[in-house]
Tab-separated table of C-alpha atoms in Angstrom:
chain	number	residue	atom	x	y	z
A	10	UNK	CA	117.178	92.237	86.556
A	11	UNK	CA	120.153	92.072	88.908
A	12	UNK	CA	119.517	88.477	89.921
A	13	UNK	CA	118.513	87.252	86.480
A	14	UNK	CA	121.943	88.293	85.152
A	15	UNK	CA	124.071	87.217	88.103
A	16	UNK	CA	121.961	84.678	89.982
A	17	UNK	CA	123.898	81.979	91.843
A	18	UNK	CA	122.492	78.476	91.370
A	19	UNK	CA	120.181	77.430	94.217
A	20	UNK	CA	118.603	80.826	94.765
A	21	UNK	CA	114.983	81.454	93.856
A	22	UNK	CA	113.329	84.833	93.349
A	23	UNK	CA	109.960	85.620	94.878
A	24	UNK	CA	107.537	88.580	94.875
A	25	UNK	CA	105.836	88.662	98.266
A	26	UNK	CA	102.751	90.850	98.626
A	27	UNK	CA	101.840	92.001	102.110
A	28	UNK	CA	98.922	94.357	102.386
A	29	UNK	CA	99.707	97.257	100.074
A	30	UNK	CA	103.425	96.496	99.914
A	31	UNK	CA	105.361	94.202	97.607
A	32	UNK	CA	108.839	92.864	98.433
A	33	UNK	CA	111.476	91.299	96.246
A	34	UNK	CA	112.696	88.255	98.156
A	35	UNK	CA	115.593	85.925	97.340
A	36	UNK	CA	115.077	82.435	98.759
A	37	UNK	CA	117.325	79.461	99.287
A	38	UNK	CA	116.892	76.185	101.097
A	39	UNK	CA	113.768	74.740	102.646
A	40	UNK	CA	112.201	73.909	105.998
A	41	UNK	CA	110.387	75.610	108.839
A	42	UNK	CA	113.397	77.424	110.332
A	43	UNK	CA	113.719	80.751	108.530
A	44	UNK	CA	116.925	82.728	108.399
A	45	UNK	CA	115.754	86.258	107.520
A	46	UNK	CA	118.650	88.411	106.220
A	47	UNK	CA	118.284	92.171	106.307
A	48	UNK	CA	120.680	94.278	104.214
A	49	UNK	CA	122.043	97.736	105.006
A	50	UNK	CA	122.588	101.045	103.227
A	51	UNK	CA	123.155	101.340	100.283
A	52	UNK	CA	122.978	97.609	99.626
A	53	UNK	CA	120.441	95.149	98.199
A	54	UNK	CA	119.427	91.595	99.066
A	55	UNK	CA	122.108	90.592	96.522
A	56	UNK	CA	124.664	91.287	99.248
A	57	UNK	CA	123.608	88.042	100.932
A	58	UNK	CA	124.061	85.731	97.890
A	59	UNK	CA	126.997	83.777	99.287
A	60	UNK	CA	125.752	83.598	102.894
A	61	UNK	CA	122.379	82.383	101.660
A	62	UNK	CA	123.856	79.301	100.041
A	63	UNK	CA	125.884	78.481	103.151
A	64	UNK	CA	122.900	78.922	105.446
A	65	UNK	CA	120.823	76.713	103.169
A	66	UNK	CA	123.406	73.953	103.401
A	67	UNK	CA	123.189	74.293	107.213
A	68	UNK	CA	119.490	73.437	107.020
A	69	UNK	CA	117.816	76.856	107.031
A	70	UNK	CA	115.279	78.229	104.657
A	71	UNK	CA	116.721	81.609	103.814
A	72	UNK	CA	114.866	84.769	102.846
A	73	UNK	CA	116.719	87.914	101.882
A	74	UNK	CA	114.289	90.715	101.049
A	75	UNK	CA	114.951	94.036	99.427
A	76	UNK	CA	113.640	96.186	102.270
A	77	UNK	CA	111.142	98.950	101.560
A	78	UNK	CA	112.511	101.565	99.212
A	79	UNK	CA	115.237	99.274	97.853
A	80	UNK	CA	115.481	97.427	94.541
A	81	UNK	CA	112.128	96.322	93.134
A	82	UNK	CA	110.329	96.390	96.475
A	83	UNK	CA	107.626	98.962	97.092
A	84	UNK	CA	108.944	102.513	97.318
A	85	UNK	CA	106.537	104.783	99.230
A	86	UNK	CA	107.193	108.475	98.717
A	87	UNK	CA	106.960	110.075	102.144
A	88	UNK	CA	109.515	110.317	104.952
A	89	UNK	CA	106.816	109.056	107.315
A	90	UNK	CA	106.732	105.789	105.345
A	91	UNK	CA	110.222	104.837	106.630
A	92	UNK	CA	109.836	105.109	110.393
A	93	UNK	CA	111.511	102.393	112.410
A	94	UNK	CA	108.157	100.957	113.482
A	95	UNK	CA	107.163	100.460	109.822
A	96	UNK	CA	110.519	98.808	109.043
A	97	UNK	CA	110.044	96.466	111.999
A	98	UNK	CA	106.455	95.719	110.947
A	99	UNK	CA	107.780	94.703	107.532
A	100	UNK	CA	110.036	92.097	109.159
A	101	UNK	CA	107.113	90.702	111.142
A	102	UNK	CA	104.907	90.558	108.016
A	103	UNK	CA	107.640	88.813	106.033
A	104	UNK	CA	108.109	86.202	108.748
A	105	UNK	CA	104.337	85.616	108.872
A	106	UNK	CA	104.170	85.318	105.087
A	107	UNK	CA	106.924	82.690	105.133
A	108	UNK	CA	104.768	80.386	107.277
A	109	UNK	CA	107.937	79.351	109.078
A	110	UNK	CA	107.808	78.149	112.676
A	111	UNK	CA	111.191	79.398	113.856
A	112	UNK	CA	113.156	82.598	113.178
A	113	UNK	CA	116.847	83.382	113.033
A	114	UNK	CA	117.261	87.085	112.294
A	115	UNK	CA	120.455	88.328	110.625
A	116	UNK	CA	121.117	92.015	109.925
A	117	UNK	CA	123.940	94.150	108.598
A	118	UNK	CA	124.244	97.924	109.099
A	119	UNK	CA	120.717	99.421	108.886
A	120	UNK	CA	119.367	95.897	108.676
A	121	UNK	CA	121.136	95.153	111.957
A	122	UNK	CA	119.483	98.138	113.632
A	123	UNK	CA	116.021	96.948	112.507
A	124	UNK	CA	116.872	93.454	113.735
A	125	UNK	CA	117.905	94.795	117.177
A	126	UNK	CA	114.642	96.739	117.585
A	127	UNK	CA	112.605	93.771	116.409
A	128	UNK	CA	114.208	91.421	118.888
A	129	UNK	CA	114.291	93.845	121.807
A	130	UNK	CA	110.601	94.509	121.499
A	131	UNK	CA	109.760	90.827	121.081
A	132	UNK	CA	107.653	91.498	117.992
A	133	UNK	CA	107.950	87.790	117.177
A	134	UNK	CA	109.968	85.081	118.953
A	135	UNK	CA	113.567	85.162	117.715
A	136	UNK	CA	115.572	81.972	118.225
A	137	UNK	CA	118.944	83.471	117.186
A	138	UNK	CA	119.976	87.070	116.470
A	139	UNK	CA	123.060	87.958	114.429
A	140	UNK	CA	123.939	91.648	114.022
A	141	UNK	CA	126.877	93.031	112.076
A	142	UNK	CA	128.150	96.595	111.955
A	143	UNK	CA	125.536	98.067	114.287
A	144	UNK	CA	125.721	98.534	118.062
A	145	UNK	CA	123.003	97.675	120.534
A	146	UNK	CA	120.452	100.561	120.453
A	147	UNK	CA	120.929	101.273	124.144
A	148	UNK	CA	124.656	101.804	123.527
A	149	UNK	CA	123.968	103.913	120.466
A	150	UNK	CA	121.471	106.072	122.367
A	151	UNK	CA	123.976	106.600	125.175
A	152	UNK	CA	126.812	107.389	122.781
A	153	UNK	CA	124.752	109.932	120.862
A	154	UNK	CA	124.453	111.996	124.042
A	155	UNK	CA	128.175	112.738	123.806
A	156	UNK	CA	129.924	114.941	121.288
A	157	UNK	CA	132.574	112.457	120.101
A	158	UNK	CA	129.887	110.120	118.666
A	159	UNK	CA	127.815	113.061	117.436
A	160	UNK	CA	130.767	114.215	115.393
A	161	UNK	CA	131.251	110.732	113.974
A	162	UNK	CA	127.567	110.661	113.020
A	163	UNK	CA	127.748	113.909	111.065
A	164	UNK	CA	126.436	112.176	107.946
A	165	UNK	CA	123.091	111.463	109.686
A	166	UNK	CA	122.629	115.230	110.078
A	167	UNK	CA	123.679	115.751	106.486
A	168	UNK	CA	121.013	113.319	105.338
A	169	UNK	CA	118.321	115.646	106.762
A	170	UNK	CA	119.049	118.335	104.157
A	171	UNK	CA	116.444	118.332	101.352
A	172	UNK	CA	117.557	117.036	97.881
A	173	UNK	CA	121.325	117.505	98.495
A	174	UNK	CA	122.103	113.976	99.709
A	175	UNK	CA	120.250	112.501	96.742
A	176	UNK	CA	122.200	114.667	94.323
A	177	UNK	CA	125.528	113.927	95.992
A	178	UNK	CA	125.046	110.145	96.102
A	179	UNK	CA	123.974	109.834	92.448
A	180	UNK	CA	126.058	112.529	90.760
A	181	UNK	CA	128.533	111.327	88.131
A	182	UNK	CA	126.876	107.945	87.676
A	183	UNK	CA	126.776	107.206	91.426
A	184	UNK	CA	130.438	107.783	92.195
A	185	UNK	CA	129.682	108.391	95.866
A	186	UNK	CA	127.789	105.107	96.139
A	187	UNK	CA	130.806	103.280	94.686
A	188	UNK	CA	133.175	104.998	97.112
A	189	UNK	CA	131.031	104.101	100.112
A	190	UNK	CA	131.569	100.426	99.352
A	191	UNK	CA	135.164	100.312	98.250
A	192	UNK	CA	136.421	103.115	100.486
A	193	UNK	CA	135.509	101.299	103.692
A	194	UNK	CA	136.385	97.791	102.549
A	195	UNK	CA	139.371	96.024	104.122
A	196	UNK	CA	139.735	93.912	100.984
A	197	UNK	CA	138.811	96.300	98.144
A	198	UNK	CA	139.068	93.485	95.592
A	199	UNK	CA	135.745	92.163	96.926
A	200	UNK	CA	133.983	95.138	95.249
A	201	UNK	CA	134.571	94.775	91.538
A	202	UNK	CA	133.559	97.479	89.104
A	203	UNK	CA	130.781	95.191	87.869
A	204	UNK	CA	129.406	94.757	91.398
A	205	UNK	CA	129.546	98.466	92.107
A	206	UNK	CA	127.715	99.101	88.850
A	207	UNK	CA	124.860	96.963	90.171
A	208	UNK	CA	124.575	98.879	93.436
A	209	UNK	CA	124.974	102.326	91.844
A	210	UNK	CA	122.418	101.624	89.124
A	211	UNK	CA	119.860	100.359	91.629
A	212	UNK	CA	120.350	103.308	93.982
A	213	UNK	CA	120.062	105.852	91.190
A	214	UNK	CA	116.832	104.597	89.687
A	215	UNK	CA	114.016	107.123	89.819
A	216	UNK	CA	112.989	107.645	93.432
A	217	UNK	CA	115.258	104.982	94.849
A	218	UNK	CA	117.965	107.070	96.496
A	219	UNK	CA	115.364	109.347	98.092
A	220	UNK	CA	113.686	106.316	99.630
A	221	UNK	CA	117.042	105.088	100.967
A	222	UNK	CA	117.889	108.531	102.467
A	223	UNK	CA	114.406	108.708	104.006
A	224	UNK	CA	115.407	105.926	106.426
A	225	UNK	CA	117.841	108.370	107.999
A	226	UNK	CA	115.350	111.258	107.919
A	227	UNK	CA	112.621	109.245	109.582
A	228	UNK	CA	114.961	107.980	112.321
A	229	UNK	CA	115.705	111.570	113.356
A	230	UNK	CA	112.187	112.961	113.058
A	231	UNK	CA	110.486	110.042	114.793
A	232	UNK	CA	112.687	108.969	117.696
A	233	UNK	CA	110.282	106.503	119.390
A	234	UNK	CA	112.932	103.821	118.716
A	235	UNK	CA	114.913	105.417	121.601
A	236	UNK	CA	112.224	104.364	124.092
A	237	UNK	CA	113.575	100.919	124.907
A	238	UNK	CA	112.312	98.465	127.536
A	239	UNK	CA	113.456	99.193	131.105
A	240	UNK	CA	115.621	96.049	131.205
A	241	UNK	CA	117.489	97.204	128.079
A	242	UNK	CA	120.719	99.017	129.014
A	243	UNK	CA	124.245	99.433	127.774
A	244	UNK	CA	127.123	98.008	129.821
A	245	UNK	CA	129.876	98.646	127.252
A	246	UNK	CA	132.395	101.331	128.204
A	247	UNK	CA	132.921	102.643	124.675
A	248	UNK	CA	131.084	102.551	121.390
């Protein structure tokens, strides 16, 4: 419904079935070089609508999926359904389903974290990796051993509390969702009331916000993502 009302010209909407999962995918461009764009929390694939058209003009075929739990994509109910290995497997399955020969992986926020883990573990060959608003996992792991970063990451701990994060995010018609976008934006005019209505409505559909919060819960309960290859280390002084 979001794209049918606000769809930029040149973007096509797909429903991609992979095993028992179904993904909403926005597509632009053509060719065998896929630019796979992974959104963050609490976004949707709609966040990539402008970048998709630019990438298509540059010669890429662009896929922007709603990741599991988001939008109209499959929304499994358990925390165990949102472990990092399952999120990474979704990316591999989407690339395989595209039948593309080459992959450029682009991620923002949580999507950036998934992109890092995918590339580090060489799940599929990645020609180019673009990550925004998420540090290298080795740097994140190192920083989380120190209290300054732990204090900054208080919200991850808060997400572990049963039902409370869901209530807080969607109370009063999703006011917290709206503030997450506009409150952190450098140019707040980029987030119109109409756009924030889209994100808040999608997040507060039945079961949606719980699925989104379960990404955080699973990352804390299943920490296998911290076991990185031996050649993967952080050389940055600060995070």
